């Protein structure tokens, strides 16, 4: 069965500093990987996704993520954080085949941005 | 094109009552997924439906929970005889077709509180 681990429950970063959120997955086949952001009381917004091809994926809001098969990781990065990036971030892996878009989510990383 | 619409946004039920959560997928989407987010946790898959069919209900509790996606109208997640442990945010996602190389779009969720 697939699983996703986000080792950092909370991260505090200063505005303007860089941010990296870790994600490790376990999946038997080629993974389909996603990063979502959730603002308080809101739904999930897709930041970026990896299906195949270039292992460095660009997303919205200046985020990028790198797929490293050898490390089973899909870490999210942003070079310079803005106060509006304070939110909870979820990494997810998708099951292929008949399961459609059934996603397995990590536990999330809550990001706090200091002025 | 409106996004995935969930209603109500907030729902309060007393123990023992029924809760009905509705999800209208994006126009042209015939695949619906329900997820549950318990407080301070990530999202957990509950059920995957296509029009008039349940495809995967492996994440649904065995009792009290049911889901449908009729030919006409929204998808409904029904929880009978609610208990305090059912308090959570319930998210619906929709996609235009099967396959993980398609993006699933999330609604803003229904926050159920059982008192």
mmCIF file of C-alpha atoms in Angstrom:
data_model
loop_
_atom_site.group_PDB
_atom_site.id
_atom_site.type_symbol
_atom_site.label_atom_id
_atom_site.label_comp_id
_atom_site.label_asym_id
_atom_site.label_seq_id
_atom_site.Cartn_x
_atom_site.Cartn_y
_atom_site.Cartn_z
ATOM 1 C CA UNK A 1 0.000 0.000 0.000
ATOM 2 C CA UNK A 2 1.193 3.490 -0.716
ATOM 3 C CA UNK A 3 2.076 5.960 1.998
ATOM 4 C CA UNK A 4 3.345 9.512 2.309
ATOM 5 C CA UNK A 5 5.444 10.941 5.116
ATOM 6 C CA UNK A 6 5.952 14.606 5.811
ATOM 7 C CA UNK A 7 8.519 14.599 8.603
ATOM 8 C CA UNK A 8 8.072 18.226 9.630
ATOM 9 C CA UNK A 9 4.786 19.021 11.336
ATOM 10 C CA UNK A 10 5.588 22.727 11.773
ATOM 11 C CA UNK A 11 8.098 25.001 10.092
ATOM 12 C CA UNK A 12 8.723 28.655 10.913
ATOM 13 C CA UNK A 13 10.496 30.761 8.346
ATOM 14 C CA UNK A 14 11.235 34.462 8.054
ATOM 15 C CA UNK A 15 9.677 36.422 5.243
ATOM 16 C CA UNK A 16 12.082 36.540 2.333
ATOM 17 C CA UNK A 17 13.929 33.415 3.400
ATOM 18 C CA UNK A 18 13.905 30.183 1.462
ATOM 19 C CA UNK A 19 11.576 27.314 2.274
ATOM 20 C CA UNK A 20 11.899 23.587 1.769
ATOM 21 C CA UNK A 21 9.222 21.103 2.769
ATOM 22 C CA UNK A 22 10.088 17.437 2.815
ATOM 23 C CA UNK A 23 7.994 14.628 1.438
ATOM 24 C CA UNK A 24 8.842 10.940 1.264
ATOM 25 C CA UNK A 25 6.588 8.407 -0.363
ATOM 26 C CA UNK A 26 6.243 4.686 -0.611
ATOM 27 C CA UNK A 27 4.703 3.304 -3.766
ATOM 28 C CA UNK A 28 5.290 0.144 -5.747
ATOM 29 C CA UNK A 29 5.065 1.594 -9.219
ATOM 30 C CA UNK A 30 5.742 4.905 -10.913
ATOM 31 C CA UNK A 31 4.326 7.488 -8.542
ATOM 32 C CA UNK A 32 2.119 10.371 -9.444
ATOM 33 C CA UNK A 33 2.941 13.104 -6.951
ATOM 34 C CA UNK A 34 1.187 16.265 -5.900
ATOM 35 C CA UNK A 35 1.614 19.201 -3.577
ATOM 36 C CA UNK A 36 -1.448 21.009 -2.270
ATOM 37 C CA UNK A 37 -1.800 24.107 -0.099
ATOM 38 C CA UNK A 38 -4.622 24.681 2.357
ATOM 39 C CA UNK A 39 -5.275 28.068 3.918
ATOM 40 C CA UNK A 40 -7.188 28.114 7.214
ATOM 41 C CA UNK A 41 -10.808 27.111 6.747
ATOM 42 C CA UNK A 42 -10.353 26.652 3.025
ATOM 43 C CA UNK A 43 -10.138 23.809 0.568
ATOM 44 C CA UNK A 44 -7.071 22.484 -1.161
ATOM 45 C CA UNK A 45 -5.354 24.217 -4.009
ATOM 46 C CA UNK A 46 -2.982 22.341 -6.276
ATOM 47 C CA UNK A 47 0.502 23.860 -6.327
ATOM 48 C CA UNK A 48 2.126 21.420 -8.714
ATOM 49 C CA UNK A 49 2.152 17.842 -9.855
ATOM 50 C CA UNK A 50 4.575 15.279 -11.248
ATOM 51 C CA UNK A 51 3.452 12.631 -13.671
ATOM 52 C CA UNK A 52 6.555 11.946 -15.772
ATOM 53 C CA UNK A 53 9.365 13.677 -17.601
ATOM 54 C CA UNK A 54 11.479 16.438 -16.123
ATOM 55 C CA UNK A 55 12.071 15.725 -12.456
ATOM 56 C CA UNK A 56 12.084 19.423 -11.549
ATOM 57 C CA UNK A 57 8.514 20.652 -11.624
ATOM 58 C CA UNK A 58 7.444 24.261 -11.596
ATOM 59 C CA UNK A 59 4.184 25.236 -9.980
ATOM 60 C CA UNK A 60 2.118 28.247 -9.109
ATOM 61 C CA UNK A 61 3.046 30.995 -6.642
ATOM 62 C CA UNK A 62 6.768 30.511 -7.284
ATOM 63 C CA UNK A 63 6.937 26.963 -5.912
ATOM 64 C CA UNK A 64 8.918 24.108 -7.392
ATOM 65 C CA UNK A 65 9.471 20.490 -6.450
ATOM 66 C CA UNK A 66 12.059 17.902 -7.377
ATOM 67 C CA UNK A 67 11.297 14.215 -7.804
ATOM 68 C CA UNK A 68 14.152 11.989 -6.691
ATOM 69 C CA UNK A 69 13.352 8.372 -7.335
ATOM 70 C CA UNK A 70 16.490 7.093 -5.575
ATOM 71 C CA UNK A 71 15.438 8.848 -2.387
ATOM 72 C CA UNK A 72 11.681 8.352 -2.791
ATOM 73 C CA UNK A 73 11.301 12.058 -2.214
ATOM 74 C CA UNK A 74 9.360 14.939 -3.686
ATOM 75 C CA UNK A 75 10.456 18.012 -1.740
ATOM 76 C CA UNK A 76 8.788 21.372 -2.240
ATOM 77 C CA UNK A 77 10.845 24.562 -2.395
ATOM 78 C CA UNK A 78 10.392 28.280 -2.671
ATOM 79 C CA UNK A 79 13.370 30.663 -2.886
ATOM 80 C CA UNK A 80 11.756 33.599 -1.102
ATOM 81 C CA UNK A 81 8.732 33.218 1.130
ATOM 82 C CA UNK A 82 5.955 35.808 1.344
ATOM 83 C CA UNK A 83 3.697 36.298 4.371
ATOM 84 C CA UNK A 84 0.800 34.970 2.291
ATOM 85 C CA UNK A 85 2.528 31.587 2.070
ATOM 86 C CA UNK A 86 1.572 30.865 5.668
ATOM 87 C CA UNK A 87 -0.657 27.822 5.327
ATOM 88 C CA UNK A 88 -0.658 24.057 5.586
ATOM 89 C CA UNK A 89 0.989 22.073 2.829
ATOM 90 C CA UNK A 90 0.129 18.521 1.868
ATOM 91 C CA UNK A 91 2.063 16.104 -0.263
ATOM 92 C CA UNK A 92 0.064 13.330 -1.939
ATOM 93 C CA UNK A 93 0.681 10.286 -4.092
ATOM 94 C CA UNK A 94 -1.852 9.025 -6.600
ATOM 95 C CA UNK A 95 -2.831 5.468 -7.369
ATOM 96 C CA UNK A 96 -2.934 4.534 -11.017
ATOM 97 C CA UNK A 97 -5.349 2.272 -12.812
ATOM 98 C CA UNK A 98 -8.886 1.645 -11.724
ATOM 99 C CA UNK A 99 -8.404 3.673 -8.585
ATOM 100 C CA UNK A 100 -8.501 6.779 -10.678
ATOM 101 C CA UNK A 101 -7.449 9.853 -8.761
ATOM 102 C CA UNK A 102 -7.517 8.200 -5.347
ATOM 103 C CA UNK A 103 -4.885 10.133 -3.417
ATOM 104 C CA UNK A 104 -2.941 9.225 -0.304
ATOM 105 C CA UNK A 105 -1.973 12.322 1.659
ATOM 106 C CA UNK A 106 0.790 13.007 4.095
ATOM 107 C CA UNK A 107 -0.023 14.453 7.477
ATOM 108 C CA UNK A 108 0.796 17.989 6.369
ATOM 109 C CA UNK A 109 3.335 20.646 7.284
ATOM 110 C CA UNK A 110 2.092 23.866 8.803
ATOM 111 C CA UNK A 111 4.187 26.858 7.719
ATOM 112 C CA UNK A 112 4.397 29.980 9.835
ATOM 113 C CA UNK A 113 5.983 33.081 8.296
ATOM 114 C CA UNK A 114 7.673 35.589 10.599
ATOM 115 C CA UNK A 115 7.809 39.231 9.534
ATOM 116 C CA UNK B 1 -16.834 27.440 -15.107
ATOM 117 C CA UNK B 2 -17.714 27.123 -11.455
ATOM 118 C CA UNK B 3 -15.481 24.989 -9.310
ATOM 119 C CA UNK B 4 -16.480 22.061 -7.156
ATOM 120 C CA UNK B 5 -19.342 23.211 -4.965
ATOM 121 C CA UNK B 6 -19.951 21.740 -1.565
ATOM 122 C CA UNK B 7 -22.782 22.585 0.757
ATOM 123 C CA UNK B 8 -23.327 23.327 3.417
ATOM 124 C CA UNK B 9 -19.974 24.817 4.351
ATOM 125 C CA UNK B 10 -20.683 24.277 8.008
ATOM 126 C CA UNK B 11 -23.047 21.754 9.551
ATOM 127 C CA UNK B 12 -23.865 21.202 13.190
ATOM 128 C CA UNK B 13 -25.655 18.030 14.228
ATOM 129 C CA UNK B 14 -26.576 16.542 17.576
ATOM 130 C CA UNK B 15 -25.476 13.028 18.350
ATOM 131 C CA UNK B 16 -27.820 10.537 16.752
ATOM 132 C CA UNK B 17 -28.968 12.810 13.930
ATOM 133 C CA UNK B 18 -28.244 12.348 10.252
ATOM 134 C CA UNK B 19 -25.824 14.478 8.276
ATOM 135 C CA UNK B 20 -26.143 14.960 4.514
ATOM 136 C CA UNK B 21 -23.252 16.527 2.661
ATOM 137 C CA UNK B 22 -23.598 17.559 -0.959
ATOM 138 C CA UNK B 23 -21.041 17.896 -3.688
ATOM 139 C CA UNK B 24 -21.631 19.269 -7.171
ATOM 140 C CA UNK B 25 -18.634 18.454 -9.368
ATOM 141 C CA UNK B 26 -17.215 20.792 -11.950
ATOM 142 C CA UNK B 27 -19.097 20.926 -15.217
ATOM 143 C CA UNK B 28 -18.153 17.989 -17.392
ATOM 144 C CA UNK B 29 -16.693 15.975 -14.513
ATOM 145 C CA UNK B 30 -18.181 12.554 -13.934
ATOM 146 C CA UNK B 31 -15.785 11.282 -11.264
ATOM 147 C CA UNK B 32 -16.171 12.251 -7.622
ATOM 148 C CA UNK B 33 -13.993 11.498 -4.605
ATOM 149 C CA UNK B 34 -14.760 12.076 -0.939
ATOM 150 C CA UNK B 35 -12.082 12.639 1.675
ATOM 151 C CA UNK B 36 -12.241 13.201 5.408
ATOM 152 C CA UNK B 37 -9.861 15.411 7.368
ATOM 153 C CA UNK B 38 -9.878 14.883 11.084
ATOM 154 C CA UNK B 39 -8.547 17.737 13.243
ATOM 155 C CA UNK B 40 -4.783 18.165 12.939
ATOM 156 C CA UNK B 41 -4.523 15.373 10.371
ATOM 157 C CA UNK B 42 -4.174 14.976 6.629
ATOM 158 C CA UNK B 43 -6.950 13.956 4.294
ATOM 159 C CA UNK B 44 -8.009 10.333 4.161
ATOM 160 C CA UNK B 45 -9.716 8.828 1.128
ATOM 161 C CA UNK B 46 -13.228 7.588 1.728
ATOM 162 C CA UNK B 47 -14.960 6.726 -1.542
ATOM 163 C CA UNK B 48 -14.696 7.106 -5.317
ATOM 164 C CA UNK B 49 -17.838 7.310 -7.411
ATOM 165 C CA UNK B 50 -18.788 7.678 -11.009
ATOM 166 C CA UNK B 51 -22.295 8.482 -12.135
ATOM 167 C CA UNK B 52 -24.598 5.885 -10.528
ATOM 168 C CA UNK B 53 -21.691 3.662 -9.511
ATOM 169 C CA UNK B 54 -19.468 3.238 -6.485
ATOM 170 C CA UNK B 55 -16.026 2.339 -7.788
ATOM 171 C CA UNK B 56 -13.967 2.176 -4.611
ATOM 172 C CA UNK B 57 -15.320 2.485 -1.094
ATOM 173 C CA UNK B 58 -12.321 1.051 0.694
ATOM 174 C CA UNK B 59 -11.996 4.087 2.950
ATOM 175 C CA UNK B 60 -15.599 4.223 4.093
ATOM 176 C CA UNK B 61 -16.437 3.157 7.639
ATOM 177 C CA UNK B 62 -18.444 -0.059 7.555
ATOM 178 C CA UNK B 63 -21.454 1.346 9.338
ATOM 179 C CA UNK B 64 -23.487 4.539 9.230
ATOM 180 C CA UNK B 65 -21.724 5.995 6.185
ATOM 181 C CA UNK B 66 -23.004 5.845 2.625
ATOM 182 C CA UNK B 67 -22.425 7.729 -0.600
ATOM 183 C CA UNK B 68 -24.189 8.102 -3.895
ATOM 184 C CA UNK B 69 -23.755 9.958 -7.149
ATOM 185 C CA UNK B 70 -27.034 9.803 -9.045
ATOM 186 C CA UNK B 71 -27.491 10.339 -12.732
ATOM 187 C CA UNK B 72 -28.915 13.757 -12.015
ATOM 188 C CA UNK B 73 -27.942 15.995 -9.149
ATOM 189 C CA UNK B 74 -25.056 16.218 -6.736
ATOM 190 C CA UNK B 75 -23.132 13.507 -4.996
ATOM 191 C CA UNK B 76 -24.325 12.921 -1.446
ATOM 192 C CA UNK B 77 -22.335 11.661 1.522
ATOM 193 C CA UNK B 78 -24.713 10.525 4.248
ATOM 194 C CA UNK B 79 -23.776 9.856 7.832
ATOM 195 C CA UNK B 80 -26.466 8.287 9.950
ATOM 196 C CA UNK B 81 -26.629 8.495 13.745
ATOM 197 C CA UNK B 82 -23.651 10.812 13.970
ATOM 198 C CA UNK B 83 -21.223 10.564 16.874
ATOM 199 C CA UNK B 84 -18.665 13.058 18.189
ATOM 200 C CA UNK B 85 -15.895 11.242 16.349
ATOM 201 C CA UNK B 86 -17.529 12.119 13.031
ATOM 202 C CA UNK B 87 -16.647 15.784 13.588
ATOM 203 C CA UNK B 88 -14.290 16.604 10.742
ATOM 204 C CA UNK B 89 -13.938 18.446 7.474
ATOM 205 C CA UNK B 90 -15.262 16.489 4.515
ATOM 206 C CA UNK B 91 -13.849 17.335 1.118
ATOM 207 C CA UNK B 92 -15.097 16.404 -2.285
ATOM 208 C CA UNK B 93 -12.964 16.360 -5.415
ATOM 209 C CA UNK B 94 -13.909 15.808 -9.027
ATOM 210 C CA UNK B 95 -12.086 14.935 -12.213
ATOM 211 C CA UNK B 96 -13.164 14.677 -15.839
ATOM 212 C CA UNK B 97 -11.990 11.136 -16.309
ATOM 213 C CA UNK B 98 -10.242 8.238 -14.694
ATOM 214 C CA UNK B 99 -6.484 8.178 -14.401
ATOM 215 C CA UNK B 100 -3.985 9.815 -12.145
ATOM 216 C CA UNK B 101 -2.534 11.913 -14.921
ATOM 217 C CA UNK B 102 -5.543 14.139 -14.610
ATOM 218 C CA UNK B 103 -5.958 16.705 -11.918
ATOM 219 C CA UNK B 104 -8.661 16.356 -9.298
ATOM 220 C CA UNK B 105 -10.185 19.654 -8.220
ATOM 221 C CA UNK B 106 -11.228 20.067 -4.606
ATOM 222 C CA UNK B 107 -14.177 21.850 -3.108
ATOM 223 C CA UNK B 108 -13.914 24.025 -0.037
ATOM 224 C CA UNK B 109 -15.247 21.321 2.212
ATOM 225 C CA UNK B 110 -18.043 20.848 4.688
ATOM 226 C CA UNK B 111 -17.083 21.199 8.308
ATOM 227 C CA UNK B 112 -19.237 18.908 10.398
ATOM 228 C CA UNK B 113 -19.496 19.477 14.115
ATOM 229 C CA UNK B 114 -21.333 16.939 16.243
ATOM 230 C CA UNK B 115 -22.505 18.258 19.592
#
